[in-house]
Coordinates of C-alpha atoms (C1' of nucleotides) in Angstrom, one line a residue:
Chain A
X1 CA 0.0 0.0 0.0
X2 CA 1.3 3.4 -1.0
X3 CA 1.2 6.5 1.1
X4 CA -0.6 9.6 0.0
X5 CA 2.9 11.1 -0.4
X6 CA 4.3 8.3 -2.5
X7 CA 1.3 8.5 -4.8
X8 CA 1.9 12.2 -5.4
X9 CA 5.5 11.5 -6.4
X10 CA 4.5 8.8 -8.8
X11 CA 1.9 11.1 -10.4
X12 CA 4.4 13.9 -10.7
X13 CA 6.8 11.6 -12.4
X14 CA 4.1 10.5 -14.8
X15 CA 3.3 14.1 -15.6
X16 CA 6.9 15.1 -16.1
X17 CA 7.7 12.1 -18.3
X18 CA 4.9 10.2 -20.2
X19 CA 2.5 13.1 -20.4
X20 CA 5.1 15.6 -21.4
X21 CA 6.8 13.2 -23.7
X22 CA 10.0 13.7 -21.8
X23 CA 11.4 10.3 -22.6
X24 CA 14.7 10.5 -20.7
X25 CA 13.0 11.1 -17.4
X26 CA 12.7 13.9 -14.9
X27 CA 15.5 15.5 -12.9
X28 CA 15.5 15.7 -9.1
X29 CA 15.2 19.5 -9.0
X30 CA 12.5 19.5 -11.7
X31 CA 10.5 17.0 -9.6
X32 CA 11.1 19.0 -6.4
X33 CA 9.8 22.2 -8.1
X34 CA 6.8 20.4 -9.5
X35 CA 5.9 19.2 -6.0
X36 CA 6.8 22.3 -4.2
X37 CA 9.5 20.6 -2.1
X38 CA 13.2 20.9 -1.6
X39 CA 15.5 18.8 -3.9
X40 CA 16.9 17.0 -0.9
X41 CA 13.4 15.7 0.0
X42 CA 12.7 14.5 -3.6
X43 CA 16.1 12.8 -3.6
X44 CA 15.3 10.8 -0.5
X45 CA 11.9 9.7 -1.9
X46 CA 13.5 8.7 -5.3
X47 CA 15.8 6.4 -3.4
X48 CA 12.9 5.0 -1.4
X49 CA 10.8 4.5 -4.6
X50 CA 13.7 2.8 -6.3
X51 CA 13.9 0.4 -3.4
X52 CA 10.2 -0.4 -4.0
X53 CA 10.9 -1.0 -7.7
X54 CA 8.5 1.8 -8.7
X55 CA 11.1 4.2 -10.1
X56 CA 14.3 3.9 -12.1
X57 CA 16.8 6.2 -10.4
X58 CA 20.6 6.5 -10.7
X59 CA 22.8 9.0 -9.0
X60 CA 23.0 12.2 -11.0
X61 CA 20.7 10.8 -13.7
X62 CA 17.2 11.4 -14.8
X63 CA 14.4 9.4 -13.0
X64 CA 11.5 7.6 -14.6
X65 CA 8.7 5.2 -13.6
X66 CA 9.0 1.4 -13.9
X67 CA 6.1 -0.4 -15.5
X68 CA 4.6 -1.0 -12.0
X69 CA 5.2 2.6 -11.0
X70 CA 3.5 3.8 -14.2
X71 CA 0.5 1.5 -13.6
X72 CA 0.0 2.9 -10.1
X73 CA 0.5 6.5 -11.2
X74 CA -2.0 6.0 -14.1
X75 CA -4.5 4.7 -11.6
X76 CA -4.1 7.9 -9.5
X77 CA -4.6 10.0 -12.6
X78 CA -7.7 8.0 -13.5
X79 CA -9.2 8.6 -10.1
X80 CA -8.3 12.3 -10.2
X81 CA -10.1 12.8 -13.5
X82 CA -13.1 10.7 -12.7
X83 CA -13.6 12.7 -9.5
X84 CA -13.2 16.0 -11.4
X85 CA -15.9 14.7 -13.8
X86 CA -18.1 13.8 -10.9
X87 CA -17.7 17.3 -9.3
X88 CA -18.4 19.0 -12.6
X89 CA -21.2 16.9 -14.0
X90 CA -23.0 15.9 -10.9
X91 CA -22.3 18.5 -8.3
X92 CA -22.2 21.5 -10.6
X93 CA -18.7 22.6 -9.6
X94 CA -17.1 25.1 -12.0
X95 CA -14.1 23.7 -14.0
X96 CA -11.7 25.9 -12.1
X97 CA -12.8 24.5 -8.8
X98 CA -12.6 20.7 -9.4
X99 CA -8.8 20.3 -9.4
X100 CA -8.1 21.2 -5.8
X101 CA -10.8 18.9 -4.4
X102 CA -9.8 16.0 -6.8
X103 CA -6.3 16.3 -5.4
X104 CA -7.7 14.9 -2.2
X105 CA -10.2 12.5 -3.6
X106 CA -7.7 10.8 -5.9
X107 CA -6.1 9.1 -2.8
X108 CA -9.2 7.3 -1.6
X109 CA -8.4 3.6 -1.7
X110 CA -11.3 1.5 -3.0
X111 CA -11.2 -0.3 -6.3
X112 CA -15.0 -0.8 -6.1
X113 CA -15.5 2.9 -5.5
X114 CA -13.6 3.9 -8.7
X115 CA -15.4 1.3 -10.8
X116 CA -18.8 2.3 -9.5
X117 CA -18.1 5.9 -10.0
X118 CA -16.9 5.3 -13.5
X119 CA -20.2 3.5 -14.2
X120 CA -22.3 6.1 -12.5
X121 CA -20.7 8.8 -14.7
X122 CA -21.3 6.7 -17.9
X123 CA -17.7 5.7 -18.5
X124 CA -16.6 9.2 -19.5
X125 CA -13.6 9.5 -21.9
X126 CA -12.5 13.0 -20.9
X127 CA -12.5 15.2 -17.8
X128 CA -13.8 18.8 -17.6
X129 CA -10.4 20.1 -18.8
X130 CA -10.5 17.9 -21.9
X131 CA -7.9 15.5 -20.5
X132 CA -8.2 11.8 -21.4
X133 CA -9.4 9.6 -18.5
X134 CA -7.3 6.4 -18.3
X135 CA -9.5 3.3 -18.5
X136 CA -9.9 0.6 -15.9
X137 CA -7.1 -1.4 -17.5
X138 CA -4.6 1.5 -16.9
X139 CA -4.6 2.4 -20.6
X140 CA -4.1 6.0 -21.4
X141 CA -5.1 7.3 -24.8
X142 CA -2.5 9.5 -26.2
X143 CA -3.5 12.5 -28.3
X144 CA -1.3 14.7 -30.4
X145 CA -1.0 17.9 -28.5
X146 CA -1.0 20.8 -31.0
X147 CA -1.5 24.0 -29.1
X148 CA -3.2 27.1 -30.2
X149 CA 0.2 28.8 -30.3
X150 CA 1.2 26.5 -33.2
X151 CA -2.0 27.2 -35.2
X152 CA -1.6 29.0 -38.5
X153 CA -3.1 32.4 -39.1
X154 CA -6.5 32.4 -40.8
X155 CA -7.1 28.7 -39.9
X156 CA -9.9 27.5 -37.7
X157 CA -9.5 24.8 -35.0
X158 CA -11.4 23.3 -32.1
X159 CA -10.4 23.7 -28.5
X160 CA -10.1 20.2 -27.0
X161 CA -8.3 20.7 -23.7
X162 CA -6.2 23.0 -21.5
X163 CA -2.7 22.2 -20.4
X164 CA -2.7 24.2 -17.2
X165 CA -5.4 23.3 -14.6
X166 CA -4.7 26.1 -12.2
X167 CA -7.8 28.0 -11.2
X168 CA -6.3 31.4 -12.1
X169 CA -5.7 30.2 -15.7
X170 CA -9.1 28.6 -16.1
X171 CA -10.8 31.7 -14.9
X172 CA -8.9 33.7 -17.4
X173 CA -10.0 31.2 -20.1
X174 CA -13.6 31.7 -19.0
X175 CA -13.1 35.4 -19.2
X176 CA -12.0 35.1 -22.8
X177 CA -15.2 33.2 -23.5
X178 CA -13.4 30.0 -24.5
X179 CA -14.9 26.6 -23.8
X180 CA -14.0 23.1 -24.8
X181 CA -15.3 22.2 -28.3
X182 CA -15.5 25.9 -29.3
X183 CA -14.2 26.8 -32.7
X184 CA -11.4 29.2 -32.7
X185 CA -10.6 31.4 -35.7
X186 CA -7.0 32.7 -35.7
X187 CA -7.2 36.2 -37.1
X188 CA -3.6 37.4 -36.7
X189 CA -0.3 37.0 -35.0
X190 CA 2.4 39.6 -34.2
X191 CA 5.8 38.3 -35.4
X192 CA 7.5 40.2 -32.6
X193 CA 5.9 38.6 -29.5
X194 CA 3.5 36.1 -31.1
X195 CA 0.5 38.0 -29.6
X196 CA -2.5 36.5 -31.4
X197 CA -5.9 37.8 -32.2
X198 CA -8.6 35.2 -32.2
X199 CA -12.4 35.1 -32.6
X200 CA -14.6 32.7 -30.7
X201 CA -18.4 32.7 -30.9
X202 CA -18.2 36.1 -32.6
X203 CA -16.1 37.6 -29.8
X204 CA -12.6 38.8 -30.6
X205 CA -9.8 38.6 -28.1
X206 CA -6.0 39.2 -27.9
X207 CA -4.1 36.5 -26.3
X208 CA -0.4 36.1 -25.3
X209 CA 1.8 33.3 -26.5
X210 CA 1.9 31.9 -22.9
X211 CA -1.9 31.7 -23.0
X212 CA -2.0 30.1 -26.4
X213 CA 0.6 27.5 -25.4
X214 CA -1.9 26.2 -22.8
X215 CA -4.8 25.7 -25.1
X216 CA -4.8 22.4 -26.8
X217 CA -6.6 22.4 -30.2
X218 CA -7.5 20.0 -33.0
X219 CA -8.0 20.7 -36.6
X220 CA -9.1 18.8 -39.7
X221 CA -5.6 17.8 -40.7
X222 CA -4.6 16.8 -37.1
X223 CA -4.3 13.1 -36.4
X224 CA -6.3 13.8 -33.2
X225 CA -9.3 12.0 -34.6
X226 CA -7.4 8.6 -34.5
X227 CA -6.1 8.4 -31.0
X228 CA -3.5 5.7 -30.3
X229 CA -3.9 3.6 -27.2
X230 CA -0.8 3.6 -25.1
X231 CA -1.1 0.3 -23.2
X232 CA 1.0 -0.4 -20.2
X233 CA 1.4 -4.0 -21.5
X234 CA 2.8 -2.7 -24.7
X235 CA 5.7 -1.0 -22.9
X236 CA 8.6 -3.4 -22.6
Chain B
X1 CA -6.6 22.9 10.0
X2 CA -6.8 19.5 11.7
X3 CA -4.9 16.4 10.7
X4 CA -6.7 13.3 9.6
X5 CA -5.5 11.8 12.9
X6 CA -6.8 14.6 15.1
X7 CA -10.2 14.4 13.4
X8 CA -10.4 10.7 14.2
X9 CA -9.7 11.4 17.9
X10 CA -12.4 14.0 18.0
X11 CA -14.9 11.7 16.3
X12 CA -14.0 8.9 18.7
X13 CA -14.6 11.2 21.7
X14 CA -18.0 12.3 20.2
X15 CA -19.0 8.7 19.8
X16 CA -17.8 7.7 23.3
X17 CA -19.6 10.7 25.0
X18 CA -22.4 12.5 23.3
X19 CA -23.6 9.6 21.2
X20 CA -23.4 7.0 24.0
X21 CA -24.8 9.5 26.6
X22 CA -21.6 9.0 28.6
X23 CA -21.8 12.4 30.2
X24 CA -18.7 12.3 32.4
X25 CA -16.4 11.8 29.4
X26 CA -14.2 9.0 28.1
X27 CA -11.2 7.4 29.7
X28 CA -7.8 7.3 28.1
X29 CA -7.8 3.5 27.8
X30 CA -11.3 3.4 26.5
X31 CA -10.3 5.9 23.8
X32 CA -7.2 3.9 22.9
X33 CA -9.2 0.7 22.6
X34 CA -11.8 2.5 20.4
X35 CA -9.1 3.7 18.1
X36 CA -7.0 0.6 18.2
X37 CA -4.0 2.4 19.7
X38 CA -1.9 2.1 22.8
X39 CA -3.0 4.2 25.8
X40 CA 0.3 6.1 25.7
X41 CA -0.5 7.3 22.2
X42 CA -4.0 8.4 23.2
X43 CA -2.6 10.2 26.2
X44 CA -0.2 12.3 24.1
X45 CA -3.0 13.3 21.7
X46 CA -5.3 14.2 24.5
X47 CA -2.7 16.7 25.8
X48 CA -2.2 18.0 22.3
X49 CA -5.9 18.5 21.8
X50 CA -6.3 20.2 25.2
X51 CA -3.6 22.7 24.1
X52 CA -5.7 23.4 21.0
X53 CA -8.8 23.9 23.2
X54 CA -10.7 21.1 21.5
X55 CA -10.7 18.7 24.5
X56 CA -11.2 19.0 28.2
X57 CA -8.5 16.8 29.8
X58 CA -7.2 16.6 33.3
X59 CA -4.6 14.1 34.5
X60 CA -6.2 10.8 35.6
X61 CA -9.7 12.2 34.7
X62 CA -12.2 11.5 32.0
X63 CA -11.9 13.5 28.8
X64 CA -14.6 15.2 26.8
X65 CA -15.0 17.6 23.9
X66 CA -15.1 21.4 24.2
X67 CA -17.9 23.2 22.3
X68 CA -15.5 23.8 19.4
X69 CA -14.2 20.2 19.5
X70 CA -17.8 19.0 19.4
X71 CA -18.6 21.2 16.4
X72 CA -15.6 19.8 14.5
X73 CA -16.4 16.2 15.4
X74 CA -20.0 16.6 14.4
X75 CA -18.9 17.9 11.0
X76 CA -16.8 14.8 10.5
X77 CA -19.8 12.6 11.4
X78 CA -21.9 14.6 9.0
X79 CA -19.5 14.0 6.2
X80 CA -19.2 10.3 7.0
X81 CA -22.9 9.8 6.9
X82 CA -23.5 11.8 3.8
X83 CA -20.8 9.8 2.0
X84 CA -22.3 6.6 3.2
X85 CA -25.6 7.7 1.8
X86 CA -24.0 8.6 -1.5
X87 CA -22.3 5.2 -1.8
X88 CA -25.6 3.4 -0.9
X89 CA -28.1 5.5 -2.9
X90 CA -26.1 6.5 -5.9
X91 CA -23.3 3.9 -6.4
X92 CA -25.4 0.9 -5.3
X93 CA -23.0 -0.2 -2.5
X94 CA -24.4 -2.7 0.0
X95 CA -25.0 -1.2 3.5
X96 CA -22.2 -3.4 4.9
X97 CA -19.7 -1.9 2.5
X98 CA -20.2 1.8 3.0
X99 CA -18.6 2.4 6.3
X100 CA -15.0 1.5 5.4
X101 CA -14.9 3.8 2.4
X102 CA -16.7 6.6 4.2
X103 CA -13.9 6.4 6.9
X104 CA -11.6 7.8 4.2
X105 CA -14.0 10.1 2.5
X106 CA -15.0 11.9 5.8
X107 CA -11.6 13.6 5.9
X108 CA -11.9 15.4 2.5
X109 CA -11.7 19.1 3.2
X110 CA -14.1 21.2 1.2
X111 CA -17.1 22.9 2.6
X112 CA -18.5 23.3 -0.8
X113 CA -18.2 19.6 -1.6
X114 CA -20.2 18.7 1.5
X115 CA -22.9 21.2 0.9
X116 CA -23.2 20.2 -2.8
X117 CA -23.2 16.5 -1.9
X118 CA -26.0 17.1 0.7
X119 CA -28.0 18.9 -2.0
X120 CA -27.3 16.2 -4.6
X121 CA -28.7 13.6 -2.2
X122 CA -31.8 15.7 -1.4
X123 CA -30.8 16.7 2.1
X124 CA -31.2 13.2 3.6
X125 CA -32.0 12.9 7.3
X126 CA -30.6 9.4 7.9
X127 CA -27.8 7.3 6.6
X128 CA -28.1 3.7 5.4
X129 CA -27.7 2.4 8.9
X130 CA -30.5 4.6 10.2
X131 CA -28.3 7.1 11.9
X132 CA -29.2 10.7 11.9
X133 CA -27.1 12.9 9.7
X134 CA -26.1 16.2 11.4
X135 CA -27.3 19.2 9.5
X136 CA -25.1 21.9 8.0
X137 CA -25.3 24.0 11.2
X138 CA -23.8 21.1 13.2
X139 CA -27.0 20.2 14.8
X140 CA -27.5 16.5 15.7
X141 CA -31.0 15.2 16.1
X142 CA -31.1 13.0 19.2
X143 CA -33.4 10.0 19.2
X144 CA -34.4 7.8 22.0
X145 CA -32.5 4.6 21.6
X146 CA -34.7 1.7 22.6
X147 CA -33.1 -1.5 21.4
X148 CA -34.9 -4.7 20.3
X149 CA -33.4 -6.3 23.4
X150 CA -35.6 -4.0 25.6
X151 CA -38.8 -4.8 23.6
X152 CA -41.6 -6.6 25.4
X153 CA -42.8 -10.1 24.3
X154 CA -45.7 -10.0 21.9
X155 CA -45.2 -6.4 21.0
X156 CA -44.5 -5.2 17.5
X157 CA -41.9 -2.5 16.7
X158 CA -40.1 -1.0 13.7
X159 CA -36.4 -1.3 13.1
X160 CA -35.0 2.2 12.7
X161 CA -31.2 1.7 12.9
X162 CA -28.3 -0.5 13.9
X163 CA -25.8 0.3 16.6
X164 CA -22.9 -1.6 15.1
X165 CA -21.7 -0.7 11.7
X166 CA -19.2 -3.5 11.3
X167 CA -19.6 -5.4 8.0
X168 CA -19.8 -8.8 9.8
X169 CA -22.8 -7.7 11.9
X170 CA -24.6 -6.0 9.0
X171 CA -24.2 -9.2 6.9
X172 CA -25.7 -11.2 9.8
X173 CA -28.6 -8.7 9.9
X174 CA -29.1 -9.3 6.2
X175 CA -29.1 -13.0 6.7
X176 CA -31.9 -12.7 9.3
X177 CA -33.8 -10.8 6.7
X178 CA -34.0 -7.6 8.7
X179 CA -34.0 -4.2 7.0
X180 CA -34.6 -0.7 8.2
X181 CA -38.4 0.1 8.5
X182 CA -39.3 -3.6 8.8
X183 CA -41.9 -4.5 11.5
X184 CA -40.5 -6.9 14.0
X185 CA -42.9 -9.1 16.1
X186 CA -41.4 -10.4 19.3
X187 CA -42.7 -13.9 19.7
X188 CA -40.8 -15.1 22.8
X189 CA -37.8 -14.5 25.1
X190 CA -35.9 -17.1 27.1
X191 CA -35.5 -15.8 30.7
X192 CA -32.2 -17.7 31.1
X193 CA -30.2 -16.1 28.3
X194 CA -32.6 -13.6 26.8
X195 CA -32.6 -15.5 23.5
X196 CA -35.5 -14.0 21.5
X197 CA -37.7 -15.4 18.8
X198 CA -38.9 -12.8 16.3
X199 CA -40.9 -12.7 13.1
X200 CA -40.1 -10.4 10.3
X201 CA -41.9 -10.4 7.0
X202 CA -43.3 -13.8 7.8
X203 CA -39.9 -15.3 8.6
X204 CA -39.1 -16.5 12.1
X205 CA -35.6 -16.2 13.6
X206 CA -33.9 -16.8 16.9
X207 CA -31.6 -14.0 17.9
X208 CA -29.1 -13.6 20.8
X209 CA -29.2 -10.8 23.3
X210 CA -26.0 -9.3 21.9
X211 CA -27.7 -9.2 18.4
X212 CA -30.9 -7.6 19.9
X213 CA -28.9 -5.0 21.7
X214 CA -27.5 -3.7 18.4
X215 CA -30.9 -3.3 16.7
X216 CA -32.5 0.1 17.4
X217 CA -36.3 0.1 17.3
X218 CA -39.3 2.4 17.6
X219 CA -42.8 1.6 18.7
X220 CA -46.1 3.5 19.0
X221 CA -45.4 4.5 22.6
X222 CA -41.8 5.6 21.9
X223 CA -41.0 9.3 21.8
X224 CA -39.0 8.6 18.7
X225 CA -41.6 10.3 16.5
X226 CA -40.8 13.7 18.1
X227 CA -37.0 14.0 17.9
X228 CA -35.3 16.7 19.9
X229 CA -32.7 18.9 18.2
X230 CA -29.4 19.0 20.1
X231 CA -28.0 22.2 19.0
X232 CA -24.4 23.1 19.6
X233 CA -25.3 26.6 20.5
X234 CA -27.7 25.3 23.1
X235 CA -24.8 23.7 25.0
X236 CA -23.3 26.1 27.5
Chain C
dA1 C1' 40.4 24.8 -20.2
dA2 C1' 39.0 27.4 -16.4
dA3 C1' 35.5 29.6 -14.1
dT4 C1' 30.7 29.9 -13.2
dA5 C1' 26.2 28.3 -12.8
dA6 C1' 23.0 24.8 -12.3
dT7 C1' 21.8 20.5 -10.6
dG8 C1' 22.1 16.7 -7.4
dT9 C1' 23.6 14.4 -3.0
dT10 C1' 24.7 13.7 1.8
dA11 C1' 24.5 14.5 6.7
dG12 C1' 22.1 16.0 10.5
dG13 C1' 17.8 17.8 12.5
dC14 C1' 12.8 18.4 13.4
dA15 C1' 7.7 17.4 14.1
dA16 C1' 3.9 14.1 14.0
dA17 C1' 2.2 9.9 15.3
dT18 C1' 3.2 5.7 16.8
dC19 C1' 5.4 2.2 19.9
dT20 C1' 7.5 -0.4 24.4
dA21 C1' 8.7 -0.4 29.1
dA22 C1' 8.6 1.3 33.5
dC23 C1' 6.2 3.8 36.8
dA24 C1' 2.1 6.1 39.3
dA25 C1' -2.6 6.7 40.6
dA26 C1' -7.2 5.1 41.2
dT27 C1' -10.4 1.4 41.8
dA28 C1' -11.8 -3.2 43.2
dT29 C1' -11.2 -7.3 46.0
dT30 C1' -10.2 -10.0 49.7
Chain D
dA1 C1' -6.9 -1.7 55.5
dA2 C1' -3.9 -4.2 52.6
dT3 C1' -3.3 -6.1 48.3
dA4 C1' -4.2 -6.8 43.6
dT5 C1' -6.0 -5.1 39.4
dT6 C1' -7.1 -1.7 36.3
dT7 C1' -6.2 2.5 34.4
dG8 C1' -3.3 6.4 33.3
dT9 C1' 1.3 8.7 32.7
dT10 C1' 6.1 9.4 31.5
dA11 C1' 10.4 8.7 29.1
dG12 C1' 12.8 7.2 25.4
dA13 C1' 12.8 5.0 20.6
dT14 C1' 11.2 4.6 15.7
dT15 C1' 9.3 5.9 11.1
dT16 C1' 7.9 9.1 7.7
dG17 C1' 8.3 13.1 5.4
dC18 C1' 10.1 17.3 5.5
dC19 C1' 13.9 20.9 6.2
dT20 C1' 18.8 23.5 6.0
dA21 C1' 23.5 23.6 5.1
dA22 C1' 27.5 21.9 3.2
dC23 C1' 29.4 19.5 -0.5
dA24 C1' 29.8 17.0 -5.1
dT25 C1' 28.9 16.5 -9.9
dT26 C1' 27.5 18.0 -14.4
dA27 C1' 26.6 21.6 -17.6
dT28 C1' 27.3 26.2 -19.4
dT29 C1' 29.9 30.2 -20.4
dT30 C1' 33.6 32.9 -21.1

DNA sequence: AAATAATGTTAGGCAAATCTAACAAATATT
DNA sequence: AATATTTGTTAGATTTGCCTAACATTATTT
């Protein structure tokens, strides 16, 4: 049985590696920053998780999850996203409020609870932020992650997710009038600072490059329509 | 902010005092046994909670909750019972499965979550075991607690709750065919060991005194129909 | 290549929550 | 009332997860 803390380390490593496509693994400092801890603390835990065969760690090297570690981390992510969906769909939470509470709920230990919750929600594929919910077998659908920042001027695309789940960012997205599945028309881009002008539902807005980098979009020529299954069993 | 552990101590004290009508308070050993800990551990925590003004504790004396301690403990109980109701009503858990999971869920910190959950469930008054759910103001309805053991031969009564929430007991209750709101007809009682014969929904069963003591019942002449509100503000 | 900066590690310490073992006080029994 | 039993307390140790401070390694820059 993993502690609350150990689960958070595994989840962080999953986010810093698999989800960000950072194949070599995550550095100790990077991990510490992500978890708001000191590097010394992260270092201790990496050694502990290596002992438990959940993490690949070598002195002065990058760390990554073992197959078992990835399975456990994926399960935490699954729970997190199912709870977010519950809060949003059933309890009428706003999308910028669900993350914080799900951070607590994701650690509840009960296989039955997760499976029943999944069923109660109608086996959802995506959470309120557009992120893929891993299925009960620990499989995580991978989507190509083109961001609005990479979109071409004059093209239209559809918003499918956000990359940053922080309440402050999500509230800003609301303010711009952007919602998942909305069509975004890119009107212009300043070459100097990549400031973009976009139109959504008839409303024009100027957005910074930092903002645009956190909006995940799909377009006709994207391969987003044919998602690949990244099975844990497929990983040697 | 209280730790998970501190909340459990407060809840235990509530159960050992207010709920069991044990006015003088609970002993250190008694508390330790209830929480499956050593008396030395409970002793340390009592001193810590006294410092925080949540518990009245004097060396070699009985301990009880302060008004603030009782408020916090009642809130934990409220969350526990709301979650049990959710699991039972919405996720189709059996009544002997809800307690264990609710022991974890009761510690989730989010006022909004509790209020929304309460609303989602239709502001339920009782949990799946027939226990009263404290309301959002921390008020706990008190019911007279006549047990089946105290019922007179040949009388009929209605099962309103169980006193023991352990899965093993609840499964036994299922086996006897007893459910909340069922009418129980007391057919006989052996003077020697208080073994009772009862009839429920046409089915006759023999039950031990220990079993009967854990079934809470109501009858026409009980004052159970007019519950008193035990408000925290009413307690000096 | 040497100096500087960034990153990672180790050692030692602290607080929370638990334990054991020894001791003290209160209660019950003879 | 003396003794035995139960109950409660204290002191010291352990584990987990965190810290700071000093040091070591690797990467970057001049």
